Backbone as a ProteinNet text record, in pm:
[ID]
protein_1_A
[PRIMARY]
RSTLFPYTTLFRSRIAQLGLGARPIPRSKLTAERLAAALAQVVNDLEMLNRVRTISQRIQSEDGVGNAVHLTDAHIFSHNARI
[TERTIARY]
9522.5	9650.7	9763.4	9872.1	10017.4	10095.2	10107.1	10211.7	10378.7	10385.1	10488	10561.3	10446.7	10523.5	10440.5	10468.7	10408.7	10399.5	10475.6	10500.3	10386	10344.1	10236.5	10129.4	10077.1	9965.6	9995	10119.1	10199.4	10209.9	10269.4	10280.8	10177.2	10063.9	9915.5	9848.5	9901.3	9820.1	9902.3	10018.9	10114.9	10069	10079.1	10038	9918.9	9824.4	9698.6	9706.1	9783.1	9794.1	9887.7	9964.8	10047.5	9948.1	9830.8	9779.9	9806.6	9905.3	9946.6	9859	9756.1	9675.2	9551.7	9464.5	9327.8	9347.2	9275.3	9255	9242	9336.2	9329	9165.4	9132.6	9010.7	9042.1	8991.8	9021.2	8974.5	9038.6	8945.6	8827.6	8770.6	8649.7	8571.4	8587.9	8503.9	8535	8587.9	8593.9	8520.8	8449.7	8352.7	8406.7	8317.6	8363.7	8306.5	8233.6	8194.5	8280.4	8350.4	8429.7	8574.9	8607.7	8702.8	8674.2	8580.9	8589.8	8566.2	8515.6	8550.8	8696.1	8777.2	8878.5	8979.2	8972.3	9020	8992.2	8859.3	8806.8	8861.5	8900	8978.4	9113.5	9180.8	9320.9	9321.8	9230.7	9223.3	9203.6	9121.1	9037.8	9085.8	9164.5	9198.5	9338.3	9308.1	9426.3	9530.4	9474.9	9593.7	9664.1	9600.7	9659.4	9778.1	9716	9833.2	9939.8	9923.5	10028.5	10134.6	10089.7	10147.6	10226.5	10175.7	10232.9	10369	10326.2	10455.3	10571.1	10518.2	10619.7	10708.7	10658.7	10720.2	10806.1	10736.1	10812.5	10940.1	10918.7	11044.5	11158	11125	11212.5	11269	11211.8	11251	11353	11315.7	11405.3	11554.4	11524.2	11678.2	11777.7	11741.8	11791.9	11899.7	11976	12098.1	12063.4	11976.8	11925.7	12049.7	12076.4	12229	12335.6	12349.2	12483.5	12451.9	12325.5	12304.7	12334.4	12295.6	12286.7	12446.2	12495.9	12642.7	12698.4	12670.7	12768.5	12697.7	12598.8	12507.7	12585	12604.9	12660.2	12809.3	12869.7	13021.8	13030.1	12966.2	12969.4	12948.9	12810.7	12823.4	12907.5	12949.8	13057.6	13202.9	13258.8	13352.3	13323.3	13209.5	13162.1	13183.4	13158	13129.3	13272.5	13345.8	13478.1	13570.2	13546.1	13647	13584.7	13503.6	13478.4	13540.4	13572.4	13641.7	13771.9
11399.6	11403.1	11415.5	11327.1	11295.5	11426.4	11512.2	11592.5	11568.3	11471.3	11419.3	11310.9	11225	11135.6	11170.7	11228.9	11279.7	11167.6	11055.8	10935	10840.1	10851.9	10774.8	10736.4	10842.4	10812.5	10743	10782	10724.1	10566.4	10549.7	10405.6	10300.9	10379.4	10328	10265.9	10360.3	10363.1	10247.4	10276	10174.3	10020.9	10014.1	9864.6	9798.4	9919.7	9855.4	9840.7	9889.7	9861.9	9759.8	9708.8	9576.8	9464.5	9505.9	9376.4	9323.6	9402.7	9378.5	9413.1	9487.9	9523	9595.2	9624.3	9698.3	9816.8	9911.4	10037.9	10119.8	10224.9	10330.3	10369.7	10438.8	10469.8	10613.8	10725.9	10843.7	10883.8	10970.2	10990.9	11028.9	11117.1	11166	11065	10962.8	10839.2	10718.4	10757	10601.5	10598	10485.6	10441.4	10333.4	10295.1	10108.3	10007.6	10042.6	9944.9	9900.7	10048.5	10028.4	9997.4	9995.2	9964.6	9787.9	9762.1	9628.5	9541.8	9609	9556.8	9513.5	9631	9647.9	9557	9517.3	9431.4	9294.7	9275.4	9148.3	9124.9	9184	9151.1	9099.5	9189.9	9153.2	9012.1	8989.4	8884.1	8758.6	8766.9	8618.4	8632.2	8711.2	8697.9	8627.2	8493.2	8398.1	8452.4	8494.6	8526.9	8666.7	8764.9	8854.5	8807.9	8723.5	8664.1	8606.1	8549.3	8467.8	8568.1	8711.4	8802.3	8888.8	8869.9	8941.3	8816.4	8719.2	8600	8629.5	8640.2	8638.5	8759.3	8866.2	8987.6	9001.5	8936.3	8936.9	8884.6	8750.2	8666.8	8745.1	8809.8	8898.9	9003.1	9072.1	9177.2	9129.1	8987.2	8953.8	8900	8866.8	8822.5	8948.7	9053.6	9179.2	9236.6	9289.9	9350.8	9481.6	9550.1	9687	9784.6	9725.2	9839.3	9801.5	9717.9	9704.5	9790.6	9744	9829.4	9990.9	10030.6	10183.8	10212.2	10151.7	10170.1	10179.7	10083.7	10076.4	10217.7	10237.9	10357.8	10492.9	10504.7	10599.1	10641.2	10519.7	10538.8	10572	10501.8	10541	10683.7	10750.9	10879.7	10973.6	10942	11000.3	11018.3	10902.9	10892.8	10949.1	10976.3	11005.5	11152.3	11254.8	11360.7	11425.7	11317	11374.3	11340	11300.4	11270.9	11390.5	11452	11596.2	11715.5	11697.1	11823.4	11830.3
10758.8	10692.2	10790	10776.3	10832.9	10824.4	10913.6	10903.8	10965.8	11042	11099.7	10998.8	10909.3	10811.6	10675	10606.5	10489.7	10396.2	10400.6	10277.8	10311.3	10458.5	10485.3	10360.6	10334.4	10258.6	10141.6	10093	9926.8	9975.7	10119.2	10129.1	10136.8	10215.6	10212.3	10082.3	10000.8	9853.7	9789.3	9792.9	9722.3	9777.7	9919.3	9967.4	9897.3	9896.8	9842.8	9672.7	9603.1	9472.5	9446.7	9570.7	9534.4	9591.1	9623.5	9648.5	9817.2	9905.1	10018.4	10144.8	10109.2	10248.4	10189.9	10242.9	10203.9	10149.5	10077.7	10046.1	10159.4	10143	10265.7	10262.4	10400.6	10407.9	10452	10386.7	10422.3	10554.8	10670	10760.5	10771.3	10686.7	10680.2	10633	10573.8	10527.1	10645.5	10740.1	10831.8	10921.1	10908.5	11023.8	11069.2	11165.7	11230.1	11112	11059.2	10936.8	10838.3	10814	10684.3	10740	10866	10936.5	10955.3	10991.2	11022.4	10903.9	10779.7	10633.5	10589.9	10620.7	10564.8	10649.2	10808.4	10860.7	10817.9	10775.8	10736.6	10609.8	10533.1	10412.4	10412.3	10506.4	10527.4	10592.2	10673.9	10764.1	10656	10601.4	10529.1	10349.1	10308.7	10185.5	10188.2	10147.4	10128.7	10010.5	9885.6	9831.5	9872.3	9930.7	9964.1	10074.4	10153.7	10254.4	10183.6	10078	9980.9	9974.6	9904.2	9845.7	9948.2	10064.2	10195.1	10238	10210.7	10281.5	10168.2	10048.9	9925.5	9947	9970	9985	10107.8	10192.1	10316.3	10325.4	10246.1	10257.9	10165.4	10044.1	9984.7	10025.5	10121.5	10198.8	10314.7	10365.4	10466.7	10417.5	10273.8	10226.6	10177.7	10202.4	10145.3	10260.2	10208.7	10303.3	10294.2	10383.2	10341.9	10404	10499.4	10593.1	10481.4	10424.4	10349.8	10212.6	10150.5	10027.3	10066.4	10164	10217	10225.5	10276.3	10326.5	10171.4	10088.8	9956.3	9859.6	9887.4	9776.2	9869.8	9995.5	10031.1	10014.3	9998.5	9990.5	9820	9757.7	9601	9588.4	9656.9	9641.8	9675.9	9799.4	9889.1	9771.9	9738.9	9628.7	9516.4	9443.2	9330.6	9348.4	9448.2	9482.6	9520.4	9576	9610.8	9468.3	9381.1	9275.1	9188.1	9200.9	9112.6	9172.8	9299.7	9365.3	9314.9
[MASK]
+++++++++++++++++++++++++++++++++++++++++++++++++++++++++++++++++++++++++++++++++++

């Protein structure tokens, strides 16, 4: 369990749900064989690779910083308007 990054478990599960990666292996059940099988799945699954490429292109086309600035400004403006 990660204490520095508590959301990593959620992200790993979500990635698997979206078909973008292998299912997470709990640390207590991690073996070389399970890790090798998960890596083989990620490397050899062409449908997964296509999904990853599609989401990668979508993420690259986003203006994450611009959206964050816009949302921050909107939040500050709405907060100041109530004062």
